[in-house]
mmCIF file of C-alpha atoms in Angstrom:
data_model
loop_
_atom_site.group_PDB
_atom_site.id
_atom_site.type_symbol
_atom_site.label_atom_id
_atom_site.label_comp_id
_atom_site.label_asym_id
_atom_site.label_seq_id
_atom_site.Cartn_x
_atom_site.Cartn_y
_atom_site.Cartn_z
ATOM 1 C CA THR X 64 57.205 65.930 92.256
ATOM 2 C CA ALA X 65 61.051 64.967 91.889
ATOM 3 C CA ARG X 66 62.084 68.025 90.373
ATOM 4 C CA ARG X 67 59.829 70.533 93.182
ATOM 5 C CA HIS X 68 61.662 68.285 96.150
ATOM 6 C CA ARG X 69 65.244 69.031 94.547
ATOM 7 C CA GLY X 70 64.090 72.656 94.748
ATOM 8 C CA ALA X 71 63.135 72.059 98.231
ATOM 9 C CA ARG X 72 66.349 70.835 99.130
ATOM 10 C CA ALA X 73 68.416 73.208 97.435
ATOM 11 C CA ARG X 74 66.703 76.040 99.319
ATOM 12 C CA ARG X 75 67.123 74.247 102.642
ATOM 13 C CA ARG X 76 70.752 73.838 101.615
ATOM 14 C CA ARG X 77 71.351 77.464 100.741
ATOM 15 C CA VAL X 78 70.132 78.781 104.126
ATOM 16 C CA SER X 79 71.995 76.467 106.174
ATOM 17 C CA LEU X 80 74.889 77.704 104.127
ATOM 18 C CA SER X 81 74.204 81.325 104.558
ATOM 19 C CA ALA X 82 74.239 80.298 108.227
ATOM 20 C CA PHE X 83 77.485 78.418 107.824
ATOM 21 C CA PHE X 84 79.053 81.365 106.265
ATOM 22 C CA ASP X 85 77.550 84.258 108.236
ATOM 23 C CA LEU X 86 80.490 86.047 109.565
ATOM 24 C CA SER X 87 78.804 88.919 111.460
ATOM 25 C CA ASP X 88 78.633 89.585 115.276
ATOM 26 C CA ASP X 89 74.975 88.045 115.572
ATOM 27 C CA ALA X 90 75.858 85.147 113.758
ATOM 28 C CA VAL X 91 76.690 83.361 117.239
ATOM 29 C CA ALA X 92 74.333 84.055 119.823
ATOM 30 C CA LEU X 93 76.041 82.580 123.457
ATOM 31 C CA PRO X 94 73.951 81.880 126.091
ATOM 32 C CA GLY X 95 73.561 84.584 129.008
ATOM 33 C CA ARG X 96 74.893 81.893 131.570
ATOM 34 C CA TYR X 97 77.861 79.809 131.367
ATOM 35 C CA SER X 98 77.103 76.506 129.697
ATOM 36 C CA PRO X 99 79.683 74.781 127.564
ATOM 37 C CA GLU X 100 77.149 72.889 125.436
ATOM 38 C CA ALA X 101 75.299 75.944 124.553
ATOM 39 C CA ILE X 102 78.587 77.520 123.892
ATOM 40 C CA SER X 103 79.746 74.415 121.598
ATOM 41 C CA ARG X 104 76.400 74.364 119.831
ATOM 42 C CA ALA X 105 76.446 78.183 119.190
ATOM 43 C CA CYS X 106 79.760 78.249 117.775
ATOM 44 C CA SER X 107 79.289 74.787 115.466
ATOM 45 C CA ARG X 108 76.400 76.883 113.926
ATOM 46 C CA ALA X 109 78.389 79.405 112.458
ATOM 47 C CA PRO X 110 82.101 77.895 112.099
ATOM 48 C CA PHE X 111 83.579 80.234 109.542
ATOM 49 C CA TYR X 112 82.610 83.001 112.126
ATOM 50 C CA VAL X 113 84.852 81.274 114.947
ATOM 51 C CA ILE X 114 87.559 80.511 112.347
ATOM 52 C CA ALA X 115 87.653 84.454 111.334
ATOM 53 C CA ARG X 116 87.433 85.467 115.062
ATOM 54 C CA CYS X 117 90.747 83.216 115.727
ATOM 55 C CA THR X 118 92.211 84.407 112.626
ATOM 56 C CA VAL X 119 91.792 88.201 113.598
ATOM 57 C CA VAL X 120 93.114 87.466 117.182
ATOM 58 C CA PHE X 121 96.055 85.417 116.193
ATOM 59 C CA LEU X 122 96.912 88.419 113.449
ATOM 60 C CA ARG X 123 96.441 91.211 115.764
ATOM 61 C CA CYS X 124 98.274 89.570 118.532
ATOM 62 C CA THR X 125 101.462 88.215 115.956
ATOM 63 C CA ASP X 126 101.683 91.891 114.932
ATOM 64 C CA TRP X 127 102.211 93.021 118.436
ATOM 65 C CA VAL X 128 104.388 90.507 119.341
ATOM 66 C CA VAL X 129 106.450 91.116 115.756
ATOM 67 C CA SER X 130 107.178 94.984 117.206
ATOM 68 C CA ALA X 131 107.812 93.958 120.625
ATOM 69 C CA LEU X 132 110.682 91.758 119.052
ATOM 70 C CA ALA X 133 112.055 94.109 116.873
ATOM 71 C CA ARG X 134 112.520 96.567 119.675
ATOM 72 C CA GLY X 135 115.101 93.875 121.212
ATOM 73 C CA GLN X 136 115.873 94.848 124.724
ATOM 74 C CA GLU X 137 114.147 98.047 125.021
ATOM 75 C CA ALA X 138 110.765 96.530 124.842
ATOM 76 C CA ALA X 139 110.796 95.300 128.426
ATOM 77 C CA GLU X 140 110.551 99.178 129.637
ATOM 78 C CA ASP X 141 108.737 100.895 126.365
ATOM 79 C CA PRO X 142 105.743 102.560 127.807
ATOM 80 C CA GLU X 143 104.491 103.125 124.130
ATOM 81 C CA LEU X 144 104.423 99.242 123.976
ATOM 82 C CA ALA X 145 102.619 98.653 126.639
ATOM 83 C CA VAL X 146 100.346 101.354 125.665
ATOM 84 C CA SER X 147 99.611 99.264 122.437
ATOM 85 C CA LEU X 148 99.494 96.260 124.258
ATOM 86 C CA ARG X 149 96.853 97.687 126.387
ATOM 87 C CA LYS X 150 94.509 99.177 123.507
ATOM 88 C CA LEU X 151 94.857 95.783 121.994
ATOM 89 C CA LEU X 152 93.353 93.843 124.663
ATOM 90 C CA VAL X 153 90.695 96.353 124.879
ATOM 91 C CA ASP X 154 89.942 96.149 121.364
ATOM 92 C CA LEU X 155 89.931 92.286 121.314
ATOM 93 C CA GLY X 156 87.165 92.499 123.821
ATOM 94 C CA PRO X 157 86.470 91.968 127.583
ATOM 95 C CA SER X 158 88.065 88.301 127.948
ATOM 96 C CA PHE X 159 91.274 89.921 126.867
ATOM 97 C CA VAL X 160 90.630 93.071 129.234
ATOM 98 C CA LYS X 161 90.793 90.104 132.308
ATOM 99 C CA LEU X 162 93.978 88.410 130.557
ATOM 100 C CA GLY X 163 95.291 91.936 130.863
ATOM 101 C CA GLN X 164 94.455 92.082 134.439
ATOM 102 C CA MET X 165 95.993 89.180 135.156
ATOM 103 C CA LEU X 166 99.037 89.938 133.552
ATOM 104 C CA ALA X 167 99.460 93.459 135.402
ATOM 105 C CA SER X 168 99.294 91.468 138.428
ATOM 106 C CA ARG X 169 101.732 88.677 138.144
ATOM 107 C CA SER X 170 105.049 90.682 137.786
ATOM 108 C CA ASP X 171 106.868 87.322 137.263
ATOM 109 C CA ILE X 172 105.415 86.871 134.212
ATOM 110 C CA CYS X 173 105.004 90.214 132.641
ATOM 111 C CA PRO X 174 107.500 92.724 133.818
#
């Protein structure tokens, strides 16, 4: 019986660890309505998904910033750089599209 008990505990652990490491888009099922508690619960079920998503966002944005810095003063008027920023924000998702819309309306932040 002790052996059977350990086996059941190990199976439960495997199931929870597989959910822990799930990096698919379905891993974090966010609620339909805004609820900080529900979002927190959903993200705590798959922490590596959250870490992976943050890493992707960081690396993609860092890549764009480095290319903008490499162009120096010409970056402010480079239409190619603006197009690449728009594509980056669209690829990252709806929240980033909203951020881009906000930046587009604020000429004091983003000339």
